[in-house]
Amino acid sequence: MTELERKQERAPVPSAWTYAPAPEARDIVTLREQYGHFVGGEWLEPKETYTTISPATEEPLAEVGQATPEEVAAAVDAARAAYDNGWSEIAPSERAKYLFRIARILQERSREFAVLESLNGGKPIKESRDVDLPLSAAHFFYYAGWADKLEYAFPNQRPRPLGVAGQIIPWNFPLLMLAWKIAPALAAGNTVVLKPAETTPLSALLFCDVLRQAELPPGVVNIVTGDGRTGAEIVKSGGVDKVAFTGSTDVGKAIQRELAGSGKKLTLELGGKAANIIFDDAALDQAVEGIINGIYFNQGHVCCAGSRLLVQESIYEPVVDKLKRRLTTLRVGDPLDKNTDVGAINSKQQLEKIQQLVASGAEEGAEIYQPPCRLPEKGYWFAPTVFTNVAQSYRIAQEEIFGPVLSILTFRTPEEAVEKANNTPYGLSAGVWTEKGSRILWMAERLRAGVVWANTYNRFDPSSPFGGYKESGFGREGGRHGLEPYLRLT
Ligand code: NAI
Ligand code: MG
């Protein structure tokens, strides 16, 4: 034993040792008491409203509109008028200018947006600050660059806009999903009606302020708020030429049925049940970090989360040991605290879904592990959870939990890993951890997933297309591919 090791043994970290609170100041955000719908560049007084809350405290934050069919129709009309009265005809370099402006303003106001995103959605401030905001701005920068280069993106074709895009987004990355939808639509010359999810409307409403600051022509982007009923109105609307949806597979299927035969273009980004595959030659400590990032990032509210861990049998024990140890260091709590790793569950409804699936896992015979952690009394919380002894047939190995819950399975050979990884109705993403480049390529060729990460997980870049196979949907967002759903190519 070295001198240092002896010292460390004498003075272990006290078990009660804890971080001091490090809360991000909330006063950079000014909330209004009530928000309307942003239509034709103006705030429309809402006919019906509901209360949006903070999922970490259940504290009411603001009243927001539940858009009626008439209000949705007004937004679609405004988008159509803006399309016809100039937006589709202005010089593409002008469109680029607006997108660059939006990107710059998002950067300038990023702390404000980050705090609001964590307040309304429950995600840790370090994630909204370091992931959601930089990536949102990056998407606008990236598509600003394409706006006047469409003929180079699609050589020998004539790219033209479609018209009005109806866009419906979920609550897990509210502003980032808005950016993924709006940036390519505008770059391609379309106008937009967008609906944020009912639990997280506030960052989209603050974004209307950015649109005004950027002097985007009125009606080019319209934001209506409300729940699924409002979404369904957008989908049905005869004035919409294209629908883009991110959310549950059930709603995606319903939208596809509704649009069948209508001639409207459709892209769907739906659920996932990704395999994160660890081979015995992987760098284990890095792999454990990748497992943690893969499933506990954003409370596991991630469509591409690595929710099924496939570990090669020979390293099962060290991986599970290291993982459990690492789990005890995760800090669960106040989303606005800069030291928080795992924040609040987005809604009561989502918490109940997680609880139900976790209960089914225990009933079916899996073994549950949760690190000791004290959860706040108010709000919606779920401790980081690992299931071992999981059979392929269990619901926790089949269904999307969309929470901080990992199911661990094992495999012996690469062939078996591929077979198990692909044994799901989904196909959005996968992770492979191995030292061998050849094995990475061999695996990537065989995994039926839109994205395959190698020796990393949950990496995003606006230039890299993202999207699914099978029940994870169709169409790509990001990259040159992300322009295509918003263009007519002749
Ligand atoms: P959801 O699919 O109901 O909600 C997503 C968006 O669709 C929201 O804006 C919602 O208002 C809207 N919507 C709901 N019903 C609609 C309809 N009939 N027509 C048009 N728009 C409609 O998802 P929910 O209920 O919030 O979550 C349920 C499960 O879905 C989650 O537990 C998770 O498994 C999955 N999900 C997957 C997401 C992803 O990123 N792929 C995002 C959100 C949820
Ligand atoms: Mg739903």
mmCIF file with all atom_site columns, N, CA and C and ligand atoms in Angstrom, residues 168-172 195-198 226-228 231-232 235 245-248 251 255 269-271 303 349-350 353 400-402, ligand 1:
data_model
loop_
_atom_site.group_PDB
_atom_site.id
_atom_site.type_symbol
_atom_site.label_atom_id
_atom_site.label_alt_id
_atom_site.label_comp_id
_atom_site.label_asym_id
_atom_site.label_entity_id
_atom_site.label_seq_id
_atom_site.pdbx_PDB_ins_code
_atom_site.Cartn_x
_atom_site.Cartn_y
_atom_site.Cartn_z
_atom_site.occupancy
_atom_site.B_iso_or_equiv
_atom_site.pdbx_formal_charge
_atom_site.auth_seq_id
_atom_site.auth_comp_id
_atom_site.auth_asym_id
_atom_site.auth_atom_id
_atom_site.pdbx_PDB_model_num
ATOM   1   N N   . ILE A 1 168 ? -46.053 19.444 -34.804 1.00 0.00 ? 168 ILE A N   1
ATOM   2   C CA  . ILE A 1 168 ? -46.491 19.093 -33.444 1.00 0.00 ? 168 ILE A CA  1
ATOM   3   C C   . ILE A 1 168 ? -45.321 18.457 -32.725 1.00 0.00 ? 168 ILE A C   1
ATOM   4   N N   . ILE A 1 169 ? -44.994 19.008 -31.564 1.00 0.00 ? 169 ILE A N   1
ATOM   5   C CA  . ILE A 1 169 ? -43.758 18.567 -30.894 1.00 0.00 ? 169 ILE A CA  1
ATOM   6   C C   . ILE A 1 169 ? -44.032 18.096 -29.463 1.00 0.00 ? 169 ILE A C   1
ATOM   7   N N   . PRO A 1 170 ? -43.118 17.311 -28.906 1.00 0.00 ? 170 PRO A N   1
ATOM   8   C CA  . PRO A 1 170 ? -43.296 16.761 -27.564 1.00 0.00 ? 170 PRO A CA  1
ATOM   9   C C   . PRO A 1 170 ? -42.641 17.617 -26.485 1.00 0.00 ? 170 PRO A C   1
ATOM   10  N N   . TRP A 1 171 ? -42.645 17.085 -25.268 1.00 0.00 ? 171 TRP A N   1
ATOM   11  C CA  . TRP A 1 171 ? -42.263 17.854 -24.082 1.00 0.00 ? 171 TRP A CA  1
ATOM   12  C C   . TRP A 1 171 ? -40.859 17.522 -23.577 1.00 0.00 ? 171 TRP A C   1
ATOM   13  N N   . ASN A 1 172 ? -40.161 16.607 -24.232 1.00 0.00 ? 172 ASN A N   1
ATOM   14  C CA  . ASN A 1 172 ? -38.865 16.203 -23.659 1.00 0.00 ? 172 ASN A CA  1
ATOM   15  C C   . ASN A 1 172 ? -37.723 17.172 -23.992 1.00 0.00 ? 172 ASN A C   1
ATOM   16  N N   . LYS A 1 195 ? -47.318 23.604 -32.736 1.00 0.00 ? 195 LYS A N   1
ATOM   17  C CA  . LYS A 1 195 ? -47.922 23.424 -31.414 1.00 0.00 ? 195 LYS A CA  1
ATOM   18  C C   . LYS A 1 195 ? -46.944 22.732 -30.470 1.00 0.00 ? 195 LYS A C   1
ATOM   19  N N   . PRO A 1 196 ? -46.556 23.417 -29.385 1.00 0.00 ? 196 PRO A N   1
ATOM   20  C CA  . PRO A 1 196 ? -45.726 22.735 -28.386 1.00 0.00 ? 196 PRO A CA  1
ATOM   21  C C   . PRO A 1 196 ? -46.592 21.768 -27.575 1.00 0.00 ? 196 PRO A C   1
ATOM   22  N N   . ALA A 1 197 ? -45.959 20.898 -26.797 1.00 0.00 ? 197 ALA A N   1
ATOM   23  C CA  . ALA A 1 197 ? -46.715 19.958 -25.960 1.00 0.00 ? 197 ALA A CA  1
ATOM   24  C C   . ALA A 1 197 ? -47.419 20.714 -24.837 1.00 0.00 ? 197 ALA A C   1
ATOM   25  N N   . GLU A 1 198 ? -48.506 20.145 -24.356 1.00 0.00 ? 198 GLU A N   1
ATOM   26  C CA  . GLU A 1 198 ? -49.324 20.861 -23.362 1.00 0.00 ? 198 GLU A CA  1
ATOM   27  C C   . GLU A 1 198 ? -48.597 21.091 -22.049 1.00 0.00 ? 198 GLU A C   1
ATOM   28  N N   . GLY A 1 226 ? -51.989 24.084 -26.664 1.00 0.00 ? 226 GLY A N   1
ATOM   29  C CA  . GLY A 1 226 ? -53.127 23.237 -26.329 1.00 0.00 ? 226 GLY A CA  1
ATOM   30  C C   . GLY A 1 226 ? -52.713 21.782 -26.336 1.00 0.00 ? 226 GLY A C   1
ATOM   31  N N   . ASP A 1 227 ? -53.656 20.903 -26.008 1.00 0.00 ? 227 ASP A N   1
ATOM   32  C CA  . ASP A 1 227 ? -53.318 19.480 -25.929 1.00 0.00 ? 227 ASP A CA  1
ATOM   33  C C   . ASP A 1 227 ? -53.565 18.774 -27.263 1.00 0.00 ? 227 ASP A C   1
ATOM   34  N N   . GLY A 1 228 ? -53.753 17.474 -27.203 1.00 0.00 ? 228 GLY A N   1
ATOM   35  C CA  . GLY A 1 228 ? -53.906 16.669 -28.415 1.00 0.00 ? 228 GLY A CA  1
ATOM   36  C C   . GLY A 1 228 ? -55.054 17.114 -29.311 1.00 0.00 ? 228 GLY A C   1
ATOM   37  N N   . GLY A 1 231 ? -53.684 19.586 -31.549 1.00 0.00 ? 231 GLY A N   1
ATOM   38  C CA  . GLY A 1 231 ? -52.822 18.896 -32.515 1.00 0.00 ? 231 GLY A CA  1
ATOM   39  C C   . GLY A 1 231 ? -53.646 18.255 -33.621 1.00 0.00 ? 231 GLY A C   1
ATOM   40  N N   . ALA A 1 232 ? -54.730 17.601 -33.229 1.00 0.00 ? 232 ALA A N   1
ATOM   41  C CA  . ALA A 1 232 ? -55.574 16.918 -34.206 1.00 0.00 ? 232 ALA A CA  1
ATOM   42  C C   . ALA A 1 232 ? -56.184 17.921 -35.194 1.00 0.00 ? 232 ALA A C   1
ATOM   43  N N   . VAL A 1 235 ? -53.584 18.739 -37.799 1.00 0.00 ? 235 VAL A N   1
ATOM   44  C CA  . VAL A 1 235 ? -53.423 17.625 -38.742 1.00 0.00 ? 235 VAL A CA  1
ATOM   45  C C   . VAL A 1 235 ? -54.557 17.629 -39.769 1.00 0.00 ? 235 VAL A C   1
ATOM   46  N N   . PHE A 1 245 ? -44.488 15.449 -37.117 1.00 0.00 ? 245 PHE A N   1
ATOM   47  C CA  . PHE A 1 245 ? -44.905 15.084 -35.761 1.00 0.00 ? 245 PHE A CA  1
ATOM   48  C C   . PHE A 1 245 ? -43.776 14.366 -35.037 1.00 0.00 ? 245 PHE A C   1
ATOM   49  N N   . THR A 1 246 ? -43.539 14.730 -33.796 1.00 0.00 ? 246 THR A N   1
ATOM   50  C CA  . THR A 1 246 ? -42.678 13.958 -32.909 1.00 0.00 ? 246 THR A CA  1
ATOM   51  C C   . THR A 1 246 ? -43.457 13.652 -31.652 1.00 0.00 ? 246 THR A C   1
ATOM   52  N N   . GLY A 1 247 ? -43.550 12.379 -31.296 1.00 0.00 ? 247 GLY A N   1
ATOM   53  C CA  . GLY A 1 247 ? -44.291 11.991 -30.099 1.00 0.00 ? 247 GLY A CA  1
ATOM   54  C C   . GLY A 1 247 ? -44.482 10.499 -30.041 1.00 0.00 ? 247 GLY A C   1
ATOM   55  N N   . SER A 1 248 ? -45.609 10.073 -29.466 1.00 0.00 ? 248 SER A N   1
ATOM   56  C CA  . SER A 1 248 ? -45.822 8.643  -29.229 1.00 0.00 ? 248 SER A CA  1
ATOM   57  C C   . SER A 1 248 ? -46.177 7.922  -30.524 1.00 0.00 ? 248 SER A C   1
ATOM   58  N N   . VAL A 1 251 ? -50.078 7.975  -31.346 1.00 0.00 ? 251 VAL A N   1
ATOM   59  C CA  . VAL A 1 251 ? -50.580 9.192  -32.001 1.00 0.00 ? 251 VAL A CA  1
ATOM   60  C C   . VAL A 1 251 ? -50.028 9.278  -33.425 1.00 0.00 ? 251 VAL A C   1
ATOM   61  N N   . ILE A 1 255 ? -52.236 9.729  -36.813 1.00 0.00 ? 255 ILE A N   1
ATOM   62  C CA  . ILE A 1 255 ? -52.015 10.817 -37.775 1.00 0.00 ? 255 ILE A CA  1
ATOM   63  C C   . ILE A 1 255 ? -51.831 10.242 -39.173 1.00 0.00 ? 255 ILE A C   1
ATOM   64  N N   . GLU A 1 269 ? -41.523 11.148 -36.148 1.00 0.00 ? 269 GLU A N   1
ATOM   65  C CA  . GLU A 1 269 ? -40.414 10.740 -35.277 1.00 0.00 ? 269 GLU A CA  1
ATOM   66  C C   . GLU A 1 269 ? -41.050 10.187 -34.019 1.00 0.00 ? 269 GLU A C   1
ATOM   67  N N   . LEU A 1 270 ? -41.018 8.871  -33.847 1.00 0.00 ? 270 LEU A N   1
ATOM   68  C CA  . LEU A 1 270 ? -41.789 8.262  -32.764 1.00 0.00 ? 270 LEU A CA  1
ATOM   69  C C   . LEU A 1 270 ? -40.883 7.659  -31.702 1.00 0.00 ? 270 LEU A C   1
ATOM   70  N N   . GLY A 1 271 ? -41.365 6.645  -31.045 1.00 0.00 ? 271 GLY A N   1
ATOM   71  C CA  . GLY A 1 271 ? -40.640 6.129  -29.891 1.00 0.00 ? 271 GLY A CA  1
ATOM   72  C C   . GLY A 1 271 ? -39.429 5.280  -30.235 1.00 0.00 ? 271 GLY A C   1
ATOM   73  N N   . CYS A 1 303 ? -36.253 9.791  -26.816 1.00 0.00 ? 303 CYS A N   1
ATOM   74  C CA  . CYS A 1 303 ? -36.738 8.737  -27.714 1.00 0.00 ? 303 CYS A CA  1
ATOM   75  C C   . CYS A 1 303 ? -35.618 7.783  -28.098 1.00 0.00 ? 303 CYS A C   1
ATOM   76  N N   . GLN A 1 349 ? -48.801 12.319 -15.374 1.00 0.00 ? 349 GLN A N   1
ATOM   77  C CA  . GLN A 1 349 ? -49.186 11.242 -16.293 1.00 0.00 ? 349 GLN A CA  1
ATOM   78  C C   . GLN A 1 349 ? -47.975 10.375 -16.662 1.00 0.00 ? 349 GLN A C   1
ATOM   79  N N   . GLN A 1 350 ? -46.845 11.020 -16.934 1.00 0.00 ? 350 GLN A N   1
ATOM   80  C CA  . GLN A 1 350 ? -45.643 10.282 -17.305 1.00 0.00 ? 350 GLN A CA  1
ATOM   81  C C   . GLN A 1 350 ? -45.111 9.494  -16.109 1.00 0.00 ? 350 GLN A C   1
ATOM   82  N N   . LYS A 1 353 ? -47.054 6.370  -15.754 1.00 0.00 ? 353 LYS A N   1
ATOM   83  C CA  . LYS A 1 353 ? -46.677 5.371  -16.757 1.00 0.00 ? 353 LYS A CA  1
ATOM   84  C C   . LYS A 1 353 ? -45.391 4.645  -16.328 1.00 0.00 ? 353 LYS A C   1
ATOM   85  N N   . GLU A 1 400 ? -41.470 1.087  -24.475 1.00 0.00 ? 400 GLU A N   1
ATOM   86  C CA  . GLU A 1 400 ? -40.750 2.322  -24.160 1.00 0.00 ? 400 GLU A CA  1
ATOM   87  C C   . GLU A 1 400 ? -41.230 2.833  -22.801 1.00 0.00 ? 400 GLU A C   1
ATOM   88  N N   . ILE A 1 401 ? -40.298 2.979  -21.855 1.00 0.00 ? 401 ILE A N   1
ATOM   89  C CA  . ILE A 1 401 ? -40.677 3.460  -20.515 1.00 0.00 ? 401 ILE A CA  1
ATOM   90  C C   . ILE A 1 401 ? -40.589 4.985  -20.477 1.00 0.00 ? 401 ILE A C   1
ATOM   91  N N   . PHE A 1 402 ? -39.633 5.543  -21.164 1.00 0.00 ? 402 PHE A N   1
ATOM   92  C CA  . PHE A 1 402 ? -39.465 6.999  -21.238 1.00 0.00 ? 402 PHE A CA  1
ATOM   93  C C   . PHE A 1 402 ? -39.243 7.593  -19.857 1.00 0.00 ? 402 PHE A C   1
HETATM 94  P P1  . NAI B 2 .   ? -48.180 12.280 -27.299 1.00 0.00 ? 1   NAI B P1  1
HETATM 95  O O1  . NAI B 2 .   ? -47.797 11.617 -28.568 1.00 0.00 ? 1   NAI B O1  1
HETATM 96  O O2  . NAI B 2 .   ? -49.613 12.176 -26.869 1.00 0.00 ? 1   NAI B O2  1
HETATM 97  O O3  . NAI B 2 .   ? -47.805 13.828 -27.361 1.00 0.00 ? 1   NAI B O3  1
HETATM 98  C C1  . NAI B 2 .   ? -46.875 14.401 -28.248 1.00 0.00 ? 1   NAI B C1  1
HETATM 99  C C2  . NAI B 2 .   ? -47.482 15.622 -28.906 1.00 0.00 ? 1   NAI B C2  1
HETATM 100 O O4  . NAI B 2 .   ? -48.601 15.226 -29.690 1.00 0.00 ? 1   NAI B O4  1
HETATM 101 C C3  . NAI B 2 .   ? -48.033 16.657 -27.932 1.00 0.00 ? 1   NAI B C3  1
HETATM 102 O O5  . NAI B 2 .   ? -47.834 17.939 -28.455 1.00 0.00 ? 1   NAI B O5  1
HETATM 103 C C4  . NAI B 2 .   ? -49.515 16.329 -27.897 1.00 0.00 ? 1   NAI B C4  1
HETATM 104 O O6  . NAI B 2 .   ? -50.312 17.427 -27.530 1.00 0.00 ? 1   NAI B O6  1
HETATM 105 C C5  . NAI B 2 .   ? -49.763 15.958 -29.327 1.00 0.00 ? 1   NAI B C5  1
HETATM 106 N N1  . NAI B 2 .   ? -50.920 15.094 -29.552 1.00 0.00 ? 1   NAI B N1  1
HETATM 107 C C6  . NAI B 2 .   ? -51.516 14.229 -28.686 1.00 0.00 ? 1   NAI B C6  1
HETATM 108 N N2  . NAI B 2 .   ? -52.548 13.613 -29.282 1.00 0.00 ? 1   NAI B N2  1
HETATM 109 C C7  . NAI B 2 .   ? -52.629 14.089 -30.545 1.00 0.00 ? 1   NAI B C7  1
HETATM 110 C C8  . NAI B 2 .   ? -53.483 13.833 -31.652 1.00 0.00 ? 1   NAI B C8  1
HETATM 111 N N3  . NAI B 2 .   ? -54.479 12.950 -31.578 1.00 0.00 ? 1   NAI B N3  1
HETATM 112 N N4  . NAI B 2 .   ? -53.269 14.493 -32.813 1.00 0.00 ? 1   NAI B N4  1
HETATM 113 C C9  . NAI B 2 .   ? -52.254 15.371 -32.917 1.00 0.00 ? 1   NAI B C9  1
HETATM 114 N N5  . NAI B 2 .   ? -51.417 15.669 -31.902 1.00 0.00 ? 1   NAI B N5  1
HETATM 115 C C10 . NAI B 2 .   ? -51.595 15.032 -30.725 1.00 0.00 ? 1   NAI B C10 1
HETATM 116 O O7  . NAI B 2 .   ? -47.240 11.705 -26.176 1.00 0.00 ? 1   NAI B O7  1
HETATM 117 P P2  . NAI B 2 .   ? -47.506 11.717 -24.584 1.00 0.00 ? 1   NAI B P2  1
HETATM 118 O O8  . NAI B 2 .   ? -48.896 11.256 -24.308 1.00 0.00 ? 1   NAI B O8  1
HETATM 119 O O9  . NAI B 2 .   ? -47.096 13.020 -24.074 1.00 0.00 ? 1   NAI B O9  1
HETATM 120 O O10 . NAI B 2 .   ? -46.483 10.619 -24.092 1.00 0.00 ? 1   NAI B O10 1
HETATM 121 C C11 . NAI B 2 .   ? -46.805 9.231  -24.145 1.00 0.00 ? 1   NAI B C11 1
HETATM 122 C C12 . NAI B 2 .   ? -45.612 8.400  -24.501 1.00 0.00 ? 1   NAI B C12 1
HETATM 123 O O11 . NAI B 2 .   ? -45.186 8.694  -25.814 1.00 0.00 ? 1   NAI B O11 1
HETATM 124 C C13 . NAI B 2 .   ? -44.387 8.642  -23.650 1.00 0.00 ? 1   NAI B C13 1
HETATM 125 O O12 . NAI B 2 .   ? -44.449 7.943  -22.449 1.00 0.00 ? 1   NAI B O12 1
HETATM 126 C C14 . NAI B 2 .   ? -43.296 8.172  -24.568 1.00 0.00 ? 1   NAI B C14 1
HETATM 127 O O13 . NAI B 2 .   ? -43.197 6.776  -24.489 1.00 0.00 ? 1   NAI B O13 1
HETATM 128 C C15 . NAI B 2 .   ? -43.797 8.549  -25.938 1.00 0.00 ? 1   NAI B C15 1
HETATM 129 N N6  . NAI B 2 .   ? -43.200 9.828  -26.397 1.00 0.00 ? 1   NAI B N6  1
HETATM 130 C C16 . NAI B 2 .   ? -42.176 9.801  -27.305 1.00 0.00 ? 1   NAI B C16 1
HETATM 131 C C17 . NAI B 2 .   ? -41.566 10.977 -27.694 1.00 0.00 ? 1   NAI B C17 1
HETATM 132 C C18 . NAI B 2 .   ? -40.441 10.989 -28.650 1.00 0.00 ? 1   NAI B C18 1
HETATM 133 O O14 . NAI B 2 .   ? -39.591 11.855 -28.584 1.00 0.00 ? 1   NAI B O14 1
HETATM 134 N N7  . NAI B 2 .   ? -40.400 10.102 -29.613 1.00 0.00 ? 1   NAI B N7  1
HETATM 135 C C19 . NAI B 2 .   ? -41.965 12.271 -27.142 1.00 0.00 ? 1   NAI B C19 1
HETATM 136 C C20 . NAI B 2 .   ? -43.087 12.213 -26.249 1.00 0.00 ? 1   NAI B C20 1
HETATM 137 C C21 . NAI B 2 .   ? -43.662 11.016 -25.893 1.00 0.00 ? 1   NAI B C21 1
#
